[in-house]
Coordinates of C-alpha atoms in Angstrom, one line a residue:
X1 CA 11.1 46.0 -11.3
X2 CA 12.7 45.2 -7.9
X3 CA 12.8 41.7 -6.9
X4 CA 13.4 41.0 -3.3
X5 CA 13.4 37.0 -2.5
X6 CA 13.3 36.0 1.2
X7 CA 15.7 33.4 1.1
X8 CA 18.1 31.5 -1.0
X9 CA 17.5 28.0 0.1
X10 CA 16.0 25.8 -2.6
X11 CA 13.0 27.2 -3.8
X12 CA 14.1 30.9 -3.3
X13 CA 17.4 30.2 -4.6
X14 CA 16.1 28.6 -7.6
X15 CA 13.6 30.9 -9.1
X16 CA 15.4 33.8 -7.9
X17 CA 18.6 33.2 -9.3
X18 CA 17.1 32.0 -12.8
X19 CA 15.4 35.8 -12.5
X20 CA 19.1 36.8 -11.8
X21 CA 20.5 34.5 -14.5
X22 CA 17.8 36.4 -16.9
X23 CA 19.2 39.9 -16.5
X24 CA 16.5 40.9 -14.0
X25 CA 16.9 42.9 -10.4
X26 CA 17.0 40.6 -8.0
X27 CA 18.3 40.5 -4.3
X28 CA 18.0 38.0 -1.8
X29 CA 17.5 38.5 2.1
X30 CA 19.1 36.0 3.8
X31 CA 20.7 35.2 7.3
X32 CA 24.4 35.9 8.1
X33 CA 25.3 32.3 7.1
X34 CA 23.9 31.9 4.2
X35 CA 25.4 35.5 2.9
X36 CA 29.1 34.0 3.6
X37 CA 28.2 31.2 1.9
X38 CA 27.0 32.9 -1.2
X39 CA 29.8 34.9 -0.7
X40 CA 32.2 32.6 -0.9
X41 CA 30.7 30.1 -3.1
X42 CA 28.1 32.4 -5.3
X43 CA 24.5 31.3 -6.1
X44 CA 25.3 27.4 -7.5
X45 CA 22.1 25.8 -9.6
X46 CA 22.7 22.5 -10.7
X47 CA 19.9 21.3 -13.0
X48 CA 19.0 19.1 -15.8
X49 CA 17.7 22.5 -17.2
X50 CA 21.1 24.1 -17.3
X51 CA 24.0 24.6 -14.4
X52 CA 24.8 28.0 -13.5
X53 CA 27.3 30.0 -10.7
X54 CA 26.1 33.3 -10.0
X55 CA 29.0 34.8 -8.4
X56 CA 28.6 37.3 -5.5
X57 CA 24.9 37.5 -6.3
X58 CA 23.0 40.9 -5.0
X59 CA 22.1 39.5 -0.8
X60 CA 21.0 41.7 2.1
X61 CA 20.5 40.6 5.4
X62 CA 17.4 42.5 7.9
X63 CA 19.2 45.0 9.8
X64 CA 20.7 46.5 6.4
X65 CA 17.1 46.2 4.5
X66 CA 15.9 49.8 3.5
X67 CA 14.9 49.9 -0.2
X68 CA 11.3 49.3 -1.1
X69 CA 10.6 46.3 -3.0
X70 CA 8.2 46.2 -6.2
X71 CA 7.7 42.0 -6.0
X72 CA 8.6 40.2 -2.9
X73 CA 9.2 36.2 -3.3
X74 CA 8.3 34.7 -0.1
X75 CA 9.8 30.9 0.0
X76 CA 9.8 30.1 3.7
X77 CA 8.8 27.3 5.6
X78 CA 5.2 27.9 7.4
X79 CA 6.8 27.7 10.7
X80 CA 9.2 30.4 10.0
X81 CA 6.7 32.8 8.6
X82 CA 6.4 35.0 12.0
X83 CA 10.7 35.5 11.2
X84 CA 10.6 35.8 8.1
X85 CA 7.6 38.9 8.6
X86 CA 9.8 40.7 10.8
X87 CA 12.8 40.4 8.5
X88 CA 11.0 41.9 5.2
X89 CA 8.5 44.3 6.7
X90 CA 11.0 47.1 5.9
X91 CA 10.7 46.3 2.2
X92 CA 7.0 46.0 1.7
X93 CA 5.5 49.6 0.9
X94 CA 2.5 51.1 -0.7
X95 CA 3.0 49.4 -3.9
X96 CA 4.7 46.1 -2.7
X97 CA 3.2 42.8 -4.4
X98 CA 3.5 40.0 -1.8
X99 CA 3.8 36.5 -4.1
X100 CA 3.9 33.9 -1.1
X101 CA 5.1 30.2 -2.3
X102 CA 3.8 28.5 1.4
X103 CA 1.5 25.3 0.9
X104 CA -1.8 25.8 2.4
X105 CA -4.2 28.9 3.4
X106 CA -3.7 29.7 6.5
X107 CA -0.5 31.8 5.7
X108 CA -2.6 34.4 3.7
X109 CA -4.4 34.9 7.1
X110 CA -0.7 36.2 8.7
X111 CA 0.5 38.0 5.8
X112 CA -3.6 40.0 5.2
X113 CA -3.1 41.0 9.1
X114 CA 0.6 42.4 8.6
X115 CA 0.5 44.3 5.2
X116 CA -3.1 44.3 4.5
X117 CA -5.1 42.2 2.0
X118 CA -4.6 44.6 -1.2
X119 CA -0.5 43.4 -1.1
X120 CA -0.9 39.7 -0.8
X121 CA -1.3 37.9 -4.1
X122 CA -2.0 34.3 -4.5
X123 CA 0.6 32.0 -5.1
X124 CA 2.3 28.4 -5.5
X125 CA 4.6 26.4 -7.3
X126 CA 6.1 23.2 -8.2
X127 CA 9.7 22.1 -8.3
X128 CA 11.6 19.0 -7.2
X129 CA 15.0 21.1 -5.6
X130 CA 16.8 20.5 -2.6
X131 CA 19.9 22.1 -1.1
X132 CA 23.1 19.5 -0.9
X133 CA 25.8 19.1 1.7
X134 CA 27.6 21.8 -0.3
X135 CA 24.3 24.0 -0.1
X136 CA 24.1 23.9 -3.6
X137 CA 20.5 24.8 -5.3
X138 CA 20.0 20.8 -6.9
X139 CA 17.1 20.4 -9.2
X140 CA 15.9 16.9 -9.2
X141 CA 13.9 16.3 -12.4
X142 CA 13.3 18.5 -15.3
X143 CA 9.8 17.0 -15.6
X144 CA 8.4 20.0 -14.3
X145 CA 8.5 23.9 -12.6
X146 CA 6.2 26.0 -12.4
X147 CA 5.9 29.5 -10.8
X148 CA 1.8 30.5 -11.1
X149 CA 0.3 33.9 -9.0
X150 CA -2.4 35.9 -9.6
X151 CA -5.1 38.6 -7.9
X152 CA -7.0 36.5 -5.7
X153 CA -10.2 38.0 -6.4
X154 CA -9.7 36.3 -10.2
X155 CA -8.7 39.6 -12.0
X156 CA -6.2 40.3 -14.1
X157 CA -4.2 43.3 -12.7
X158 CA -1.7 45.7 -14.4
X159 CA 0.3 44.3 -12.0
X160 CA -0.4 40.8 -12.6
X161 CA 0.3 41.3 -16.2
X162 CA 4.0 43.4 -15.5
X163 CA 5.0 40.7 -12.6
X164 CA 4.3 37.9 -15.6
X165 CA 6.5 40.2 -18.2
X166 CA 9.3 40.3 -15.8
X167 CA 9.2 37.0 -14.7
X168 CA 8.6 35.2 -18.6
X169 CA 12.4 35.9 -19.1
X170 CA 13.4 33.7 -16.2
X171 CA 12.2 30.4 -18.1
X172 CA 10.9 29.1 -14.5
X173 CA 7.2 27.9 -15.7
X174 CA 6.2 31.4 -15.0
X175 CA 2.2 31.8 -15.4
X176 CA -0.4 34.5 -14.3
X177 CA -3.1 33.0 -13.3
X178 CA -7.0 33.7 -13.2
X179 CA -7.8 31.0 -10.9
X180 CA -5.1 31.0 -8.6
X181 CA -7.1 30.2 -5.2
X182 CA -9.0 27.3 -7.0
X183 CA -5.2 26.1 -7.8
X184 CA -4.0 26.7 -4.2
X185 CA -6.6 24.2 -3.2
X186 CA -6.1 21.4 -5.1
X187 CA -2.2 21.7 -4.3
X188 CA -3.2 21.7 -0.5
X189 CA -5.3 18.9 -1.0
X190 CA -2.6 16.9 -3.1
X191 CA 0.1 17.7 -0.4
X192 CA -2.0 17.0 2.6
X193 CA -2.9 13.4 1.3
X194 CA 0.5 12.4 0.0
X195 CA 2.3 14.1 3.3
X196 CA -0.4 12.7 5.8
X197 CA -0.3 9.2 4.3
X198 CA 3.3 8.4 3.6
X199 CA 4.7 10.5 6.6
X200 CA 1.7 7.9 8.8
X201 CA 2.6 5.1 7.3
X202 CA 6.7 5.8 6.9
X203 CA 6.6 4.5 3.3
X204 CA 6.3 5.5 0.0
X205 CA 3.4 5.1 -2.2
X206 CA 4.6 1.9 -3.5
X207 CA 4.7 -0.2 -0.4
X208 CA 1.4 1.7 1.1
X209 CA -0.2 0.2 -1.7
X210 CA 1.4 -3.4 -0.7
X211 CA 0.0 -3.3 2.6
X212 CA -3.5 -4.0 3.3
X213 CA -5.6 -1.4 3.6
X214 CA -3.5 0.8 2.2
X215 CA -5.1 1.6 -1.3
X216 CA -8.3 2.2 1.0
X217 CA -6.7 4.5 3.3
X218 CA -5.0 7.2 0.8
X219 CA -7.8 7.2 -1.3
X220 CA -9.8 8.1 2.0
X221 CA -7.2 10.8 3.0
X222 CA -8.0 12.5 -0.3
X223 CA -11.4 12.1 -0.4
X224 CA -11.9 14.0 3.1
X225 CA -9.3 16.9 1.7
X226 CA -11.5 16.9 -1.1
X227 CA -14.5 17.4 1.2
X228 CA -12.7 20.6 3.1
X229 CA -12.4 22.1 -0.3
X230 CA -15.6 21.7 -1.6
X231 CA -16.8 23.1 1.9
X232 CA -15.2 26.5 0.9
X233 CA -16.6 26.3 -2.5
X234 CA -13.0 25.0 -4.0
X235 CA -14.2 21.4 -4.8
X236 CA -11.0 19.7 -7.1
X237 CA -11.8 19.9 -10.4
X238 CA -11.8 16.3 -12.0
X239 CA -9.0 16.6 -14.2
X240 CA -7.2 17.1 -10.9
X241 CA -8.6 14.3 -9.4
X242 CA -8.2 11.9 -12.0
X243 CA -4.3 12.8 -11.8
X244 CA -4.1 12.9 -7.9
X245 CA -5.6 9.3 -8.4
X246 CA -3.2 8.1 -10.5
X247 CA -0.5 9.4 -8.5
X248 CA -1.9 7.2 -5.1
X249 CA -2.3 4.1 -7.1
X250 CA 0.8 3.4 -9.1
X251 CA 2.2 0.2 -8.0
X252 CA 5.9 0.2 -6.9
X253 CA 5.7 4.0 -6.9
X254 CA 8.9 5.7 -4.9
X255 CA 6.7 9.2 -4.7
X256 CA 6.6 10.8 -0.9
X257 CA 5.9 13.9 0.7
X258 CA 9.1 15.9 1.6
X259 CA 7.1 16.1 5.3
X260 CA 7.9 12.4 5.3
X261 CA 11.8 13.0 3.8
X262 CA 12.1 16.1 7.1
X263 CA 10.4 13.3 9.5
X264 CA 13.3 11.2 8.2
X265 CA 16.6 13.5 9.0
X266 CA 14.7 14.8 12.1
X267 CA 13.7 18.2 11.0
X268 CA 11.2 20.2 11.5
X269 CA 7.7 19.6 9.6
X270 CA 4.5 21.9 9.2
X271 CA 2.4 19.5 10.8
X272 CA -0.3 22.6 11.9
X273 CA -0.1 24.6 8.4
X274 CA -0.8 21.7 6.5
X275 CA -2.8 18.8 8.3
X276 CA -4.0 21.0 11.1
X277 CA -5.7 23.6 9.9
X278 CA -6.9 21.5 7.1
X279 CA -8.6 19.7 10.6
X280 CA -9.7 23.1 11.5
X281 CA -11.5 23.7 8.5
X282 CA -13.5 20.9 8.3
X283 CA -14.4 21.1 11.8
X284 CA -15.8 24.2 10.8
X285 CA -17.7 23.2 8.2
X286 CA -18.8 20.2 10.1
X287 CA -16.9 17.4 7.6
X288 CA -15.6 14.6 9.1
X289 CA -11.7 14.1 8.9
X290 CA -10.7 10.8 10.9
X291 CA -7.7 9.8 9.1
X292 CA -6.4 13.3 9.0
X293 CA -6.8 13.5 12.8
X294 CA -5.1 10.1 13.1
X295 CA -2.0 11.3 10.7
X296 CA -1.8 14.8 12.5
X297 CA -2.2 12.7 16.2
X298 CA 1.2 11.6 14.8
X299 CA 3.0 14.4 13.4
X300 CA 2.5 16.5 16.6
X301 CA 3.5 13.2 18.5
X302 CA 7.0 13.6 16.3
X303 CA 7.3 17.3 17.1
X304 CA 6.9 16.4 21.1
X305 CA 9.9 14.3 20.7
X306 CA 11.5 16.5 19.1
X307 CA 11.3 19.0 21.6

């Protein structure tokens, strides 16, 4: 099975070099800089799970990008997706399986109109990985990883089933799932609470919770994400919410959004994809979001100045 993963940043470079790692056929598309750099330096994973250097590890950039892929890992950031569509368009064909790893929904929407429904799969994961000043692949906790995609009509596809075979071998967290839009919810709604109320509030969850009102407001947050959700028939299950819960009231609790840790170093955040179309859709369905409009009132603020 080929393996094509657009990118080798953090996420991309993690699960696709433990593919690599496991014997399977993986390549990477990346940009000219990163292919010297894996050139030069190979695929580097540090992590409490095991450190590896993948030496000279399989990379293509666009203009060289011919072969048909049978899986194609898409890591990007949501404001990059547009790029990132142009770059791999070559390597989707009949038979491509798209397994997008973007937080939200509103990605599925580009990806449907550019390859057609039937080659977009449902997808997310979880991982705590960054890229250090050496643009080494740094895993920050072993706690947890997770890799989970699946048809998302609820099915399970001869395809679903030979993407989990291949992928079991990786020991990433791999899992085909039956229930995979119902999971890409509750994510969103986790992310959009935790990034719209510590990137607001420039804290962690810890000193929120010191402050008055704060408690109040990040429960809030989640309860109107919560509201979207139900609104398109995904309403977080309460297992979820018991745990999203615990997570916003742990007293002392360092835990931020990494929208919040990009606000911080002056990069780029995906302010629309996120906490804007989460806005969108419950305008549409008529659900009031005011503390989403007042954290997204600041995030595009930030973006103006960064412009």
């Amino acid at each position: 099975m080929r393996i094509l993963v657009v990118g080798a940043g953090a996420i991309g470079g993690y699960f696709g070099g433990r593919l690599l790692q496991a014997g399977r056929d993986v390549r990477f598309l990346v940009r000219p800089k990163r292919a010297a750099e894996l050139a030069r330096d190979g695929l580097v994973i540090k992590s409490p799970n095991g450190d590896v250097t993948l030496k000279s590890p399989p990379a293509v950039q666009a203009d060289k990008l011919t072969e048909k892929a049978d899986v194609l890992l898409l890591s990007c950031k949501a404001f990059d997706l547009k790029d990132a569509i142009k770059s791999f368009a070559p390597a989707v064909g009949p038979q491509t399986a798209i397994i997008p790893l973007l937080n939200g929904m509103r990605h599925l929407d580009v990806l449907d109109e550019s390859f057609g429904k039937d080659r977009v799969l449902g997808g997310q994961c979880g991982i705590a990985v960054t890229l250090d000043e050496h643009r080494h692949v740094v895993q920050l906790t072993p706690v947890f990883q997770s890799l989970t995609f699946g048809e998302r009509d609820g099915t399970m596809s001869n395809r679903v089933r030979a993407i989990a075979e291949t992928f079991s071998a990786g020991n990433i967290g791999s899992q085909a799932s039956e229930n995979i839009m119902q999971e890409m919810w509750e994510k969103w709604v986790l992310l959009a609470t935790l990034a719209s109320s510590t990137s607001l509030m420039r804290a962690a969850v810890g000193h929120i919770l010191a402050a008055p009102g704060g408690r109040d407001f990040m429960l809030g947050v989640r309860d109107e994400c919560s509201a979207v959700a139900k609104s398109a028939d995904h309403a977080p299950r309460e297992a979820f919410l018991t745990r999203v819960t615990g997570m916003l009231t742990t007293e002392g609790s360092p835990l931020t959004a990494s929208m919040f840790r990009d606000i911080k170093a002056g990069a780029p955040v995906e302010a629309d994809h996120i906490v804007g179309d989460m806005i969108a859709r419950g305008d549409a369905a008529k659900v009031p979001v005011p503390r989403l409009r007042t954290a997204y009132t600041h995030l595009k603020a930030y973006e103006s100045q960064r412009s």
